[in-house]
């Protein structure tokens, strides 16, 4: 009898451990998903981030010389940014710095969105540092099919958040791991850290899930300016194996007590097949978000020297065929 009870107790204990492990992973994934959805509640925030891009020239290349010049600037580069965003009314400012690979001369691009106009200074286009180009977002919204409109800038989630949702939400809960110890945020508070790693053990499963979302993934890249329209169309025509995630890759987020993602790190390696060629690409990204919904005011003023960007847009956008 004693042996029987010991055996039953052992079986019960093992069952409880297995059940707890399953429940814990399920809860971790649920916390991950809830934090991604929570981002829709962001009305204002400050941000600070950086990304390193190693994108194949076949993926980011255009027949338009001016467009191609701008794409080549960021194709292999390190980009840093810092700024403030407010959703309603749409106001945004950032200081963008692009350092092409091998260069010691970074390109600084200040950006301001205010009163439905986007202002920016780009050394390659502007003659002086105080001269800015302006784009009327309301006019663009009503006269072109460009993704760069007031509504898309206001409502489209950050690229990293959108890609996170597409890549990771459909995965098995067992791949979601929560760190034992909380992490410290930039404001001194703590947050729980959740990570998903793509390894040789799960790369096949994760790619199956990812490829089901491939059309949305391509659309997100195109909408956010990381993929030209012609390349997006080519990828869609090539079918569901056009893009494949590769190991090792990872995604890590830090979630605060309110459920917001305050820190995120993305390290993604992926291959793209275009015209029968397999092209390797790598993106790393890190961003912190602070002062959530505190209404931090913008510090940049509308520039005094402003030029219309219409002439440049005509060069970037091919004339419509009659």
XYZ file of C-alpha atoms in Angstrom:
322
model
C 0.000 0.000 0.000
C 2.796 2.372 0.897
C 4.533 1.735 -2.427
C 1.235 2.331 -4.224
C 0.743 5.713 -2.573
C 4.349 6.679 -3.276
C 3.856 5.773 -6.933
C 0.577 7.709 -7.168
C 2.150 10.695 -5.411
C 5.098 10.666 -7.811
C 2.821 10.461 -10.849
C 0.676 13.290 -9.500
C 3.739 15.448 -8.818
C 5.106 14.874 -12.312
C 1.699 15.705 -13.775
C 1.467 18.915 -11.771
C 4.961 19.959 -12.822
C 4.102 19.339 -16.486
C 0.813 21.191 -16.144
C 2.493 24.128 -14.398
C 5.185 24.351 -17.073
C 2.546 24.365 -19.812
C 0.462 26.966 -17.992
C 3.508 29.156 -17.328
C 4.483 29.205 -21.008
C 0.899 29.908 -22.020
C 0.738 32.782 -19.567
C 4.048 34.153 -20.845
C 2.763 34.117 -24.416
C -0.501 35.758 -23.315
C 1.467 38.515 -21.572
C 3.491 38.963 -24.771
C 0.368 39.237 -26.931
C -1.374 41.589 -24.516
C 1.634 43.911 -24.477
C 1.668 44.073 -28.293
C -2.043 44.920 -28.335
C -1.503 47.442 -25.525
C 0.640 49.532 -27.873
C -2.549 50.764 -29.547
C -3.161 52.797 -26.380
C -0.012 54.863 -26.902
C -1.136 58.475 -27.276
C 2.158 60.177 -26.516
C 5.660 59.049 -25.632
C 9.353 59.761 -25.955
C 11.610 57.303 -27.743
C 15.262 56.515 -28.268
C 16.578 53.797 -30.543
C 19.006 52.464 -33.082
C 19.167 49.904 -35.856
C 21.892 48.313 -37.910
C 20.921 47.287 -41.423
C 22.599 44.872 -43.773
C 20.086 44.726 -46.611
C 21.027 43.248 -49.981
C 21.226 45.688 -52.869
C 18.803 43.532 -54.841
C 16.134 44.157 -52.229
C 16.644 47.892 -51.811
C 17.334 49.122 -55.315
C 15.365 51.337 -57.668
C 15.645 52.261 -61.316
C 15.135 55.893 -60.302
C 18.641 57.388 -59.701
C 17.526 59.746 -56.922
C 15.512 57.088 -55.122
C 18.340 54.598 -55.514
C 20.792 57.087 -54.057
C 18.635 57.525 -50.958
C 18.169 53.761 -50.570
C 21.889 53.077 -50.936
C 22.492 55.514 -48.095
C 20.643 53.300 -45.613
C 21.044 49.816 -47.154
C 24.145 49.069 -45.090
C 24.164 51.512 -42.224
C 23.651 52.236 -38.558
C 20.711 54.522 -37.833
C 19.967 56.178 -34.505
C 16.959 58.250 -33.521
C 15.541 60.138 -30.572
C 12.322 62.085 -30.322
C 8.780 62.731 -29.144
C 5.482 61.519 -30.578
C 1.902 62.643 -29.964
C -1.073 61.031 -31.699
C -3.916 63.540 -31.442
C -3.341 65.971 -32.950
C -0.470 64.338 -34.816
C 2.798 65.913 -33.712
C 6.203 64.326 -34.002
C 9.841 65.242 -33.838
C 13.029 63.237 -34.116
C 16.707 63.601 -34.749
C 17.761 60.895 -37.159
C 21.408 60.046 -37.740
C 22.458 57.717 -40.584
C 26.000 56.396 -40.684
C 26.690 54.342 -43.822
C 28.922 51.303 -43.346
C 32.588 52.284 -43.434
C 31.820 56.001 -43.224
C 33.037 58.421 -40.567
C 30.662 61.142 -41.754
C 27.114 60.570 -40.469
C 24.106 62.208 -42.095
C 21.863 64.071 -39.648
C 18.209 64.486 -40.581
C 16.004 66.533 -38.225
C 12.296 65.800 -38.694
C 9.193 67.637 -37.509
C 5.513 66.934 -38.100
C 3.174 69.722 -37.055
C -0.071 71.214 -38.360
C -0.392 68.414 -40.962
C 2.971 69.222 -42.514
C 6.179 67.223 -42.457
C 9.423 69.230 -42.320
C 12.889 67.767 -42.760
C 16.410 68.767 -43.646
C 18.599 66.406 -45.644
C 22.165 67.426 -46.498
C 21.975 65.677 -49.881
C 19.016 67.853 -50.900
C 19.115 71.044 -48.825
C 21.736 73.738 -49.400
C 22.015 74.847 -45.758
C 21.276 73.376 -42.325
C 18.456 75.866 -41.676
C 16.658 75.188 -44.977
C 13.869 72.616 -44.719
C 11.640 70.871 -47.197
C 7.942 70.672 -46.375
C 5.377 68.063 -47.378
C 1.695 68.864 -47.002
C 0.344 65.578 -45.627
C -3.311 66.542 -46.090
C -2.705 67.405 -49.735
C -0.774 64.195 -50.292
C -3.556 62.176 -48.657
C -6.133 63.503 -51.106
C -4.120 63.564 -54.330
C -1.866 60.461 -54.345
C -1.824 56.815 -53.451
C 1.375 57.273 -51.460
C 1.577 55.492 -48.085
C 3.018 58.694 -46.652
C -0.194 60.348 -45.478
C -1.392 61.954 -42.275
C -3.602 58.979 -41.461
C -0.950 56.312 -41.984
C 1.625 58.249 -39.994
C -0.871 58.636 -37.182
C -2.338 55.146 -37.104
C 0.318 52.740 -38.390
C 2.116 51.017 -35.473
C 5.855 51.220 -35.271
C 7.588 48.901 -37.697
C 9.115 46.765 -34.961
C 5.774 46.284 -33.212
C 3.998 45.367 -36.450
C 6.659 42.857 -37.428
C 6.665 41.441 -33.907
C 2.972 40.707 -34.166
C 3.289 39.129 -37.608
C 6.274 36.955 -36.777
C 5.663 35.834 -33.210
C 1.959 35.766 -32.345
C 1.211 32.494 -34.145
C 4.018 30.561 -32.485
C 3.699 27.696 -30.030
C 3.710 28.941 -26.438
C 6.678 26.715 -25.575
C 9.052 29.047 -27.401
C 8.181 32.043 -25.167
C 10.551 32.399 -22.210
C 10.359 34.878 -19.333
C 13.550 35.895 -17.559
C 13.714 34.932 -13.900
C 14.813 38.397 -12.782
C 13.140 41.683 -13.806
C 15.097 44.195 -15.884
C 15.667 47.829 -14.967
C 14.274 50.498 -17.312
C 15.805 53.877 -18.128
C 13.579 55.650 -15.573
C 14.687 53.312 -12.792
C 11.521 51.186 -12.688
C 11.521 47.461 -13.396
C 9.839 45.319 -16.034
C 9.474 41.662 -16.892
C 11.485 40.444 -19.858
C 10.113 37.975 -22.424
C 12.182 36.503 -25.226
C 11.622 34.267 -28.238
C 14.646 32.661 -29.879
C 14.690 31.197 -33.369
C 17.061 28.229 -33.341
C 17.845 25.204 -35.462
C 15.258 23.305 -33.373
C 12.283 25.519 -34.222
C 13.304 27.321 -37.424
C 11.133 25.046 -39.605
C 8.039 25.504 -37.437
C 8.511 29.243 -37.111
C 9.003 29.661 -40.863
C 5.779 27.772 -41.530
C 3.947 30.231 -39.271
C 5.801 33.199 -40.710
C 5.229 32.329 -44.369
C 1.490 32.223 -43.720
C 1.857 35.899 -42.773
C 4.263 36.750 -45.613
C 1.885 38.954 -47.644
C 1.246 41.105 -44.557
C 4.971 41.173 -43.785
C 5.786 42.436 -47.289
C 3.016 45.020 -47.034
C 4.373 46.290 -43.722
C 7.887 46.678 -45.118
C 6.562 48.541 -48.168
C 4.241 50.808 -46.175
C 7.063 51.842 -43.869
C 9.506 52.618 -46.665
C 11.801 49.597 -46.227
C 10.746 48.014 -49.515
C 10.064 49.631 -52.872
C 6.761 48.934 -54.635
C 8.397 47.041 -57.517
C 10.348 44.788 -55.142
C 7.225 44.146 -53.071
C 5.372 43.062 -56.188
C 8.266 40.821 -57.235
C 8.322 39.132 -53.829
C 4.588 38.464 -53.959
C 4.893 36.951 -57.432
C 7.706 34.660 -56.305
C 5.366 32.939 -53.859
C 5.445 32.018 -50.202
C 9.099 30.959 -50.125
C 10.381 34.389 -51.152
C 11.411 35.261 -47.593
C 12.686 32.810 -44.992
C 13.793 33.521 -41.435
C 17.142 32.069 -40.448
C 18.671 30.968 -37.168
C 19.908 32.454 -34.976
C 17.344 35.245 -34.599
C 15.569 36.624 -31.554
C 13.007 39.078 -30.205
C 13.047 40.405 -26.645
C 10.680 42.865 -24.978
C 10.431 44.410 -21.527
C 6.873 44.968 -20.224
C 6.149 47.464 -17.440
C 3.520 47.220 -14.705
C 0.943 48.923 -16.954
C 1.438 46.347 -19.709
C 3.294 48.633 -22.133
C 6.394 47.534 -24.057
C 9.127 49.822 -22.776
C 12.195 48.190 -24.279
C 12.491 45.983 -27.327
C 15.358 44.277 -29.073
C 15.066 42.631 -32.466
C 17.811 40.584 -34.109
C 16.542 39.056 -37.338
C 18.420 37.265 -40.086
C 16.443 36.408 -43.196
C 17.005 35.392 -46.800
C 15.125 36.712 -49.812
C 14.825 34.928 -53.149
C 14.639 37.288 -56.125
C 15.073 36.247 -59.756
C 16.378 32.874 -58.617
C 19.042 34.377 -56.346
C 19.079 33.900 -52.564
C 19.985 37.167 -50.845
C 20.924 37.289 -47.155
C 19.815 40.179 -44.936
C 20.234 41.115 -41.294
C 18.467 43.676 -39.108
C 19.141 44.513 -35.476
C 16.982 47.045 -33.676
C 16.759 48.379 -30.144
C 14.297 50.986 -28.884
C 13.194 52.316 -25.540
C 9.900 54.095 -24.919
C 9.318 56.443 -21.969
C 6.934 59.129 -20.656
C 3.970 57.147 -21.997
C 0.773 59.218 -22.282
C 2.304 62.070 -20.302
C 1.839 64.598 -23.103
C 5.500 65.578 -23.416
C 5.554 68.787 -25.505
C 7.617 69.082 -28.667
C 10.723 71.247 -28.503
C 11.248 71.912 -32.221
C 9.689 74.971 -33.879
C 8.387 75.235 -37.426
C 11.425 76.243 -39.515
C 11.595 79.730 -40.995
C 13.178 78.738 -44.331
C 10.881 76.262 -46.053
C 10.794 74.910 -49.615
C 8.056 72.788 -51.174
C 8.971 69.167 -51.729
C 6.687 68.838 -54.763
C 9.512 69.115 -57.284
C 11.499 66.392 -55.539
C 8.424 64.167 -55.374
C 8.032 64.431 -59.141
C 11.543 63.051 -59.500
C 10.870 60.236 -57.026
C 7.483 59.250 -58.447
C 7.292 58.079 -62.083
C 4.774 59.928 -64.246
C 1.445 58.141 -64.590
C 0.938 56.353 -67.901
C -1.863 57.703 -70.063
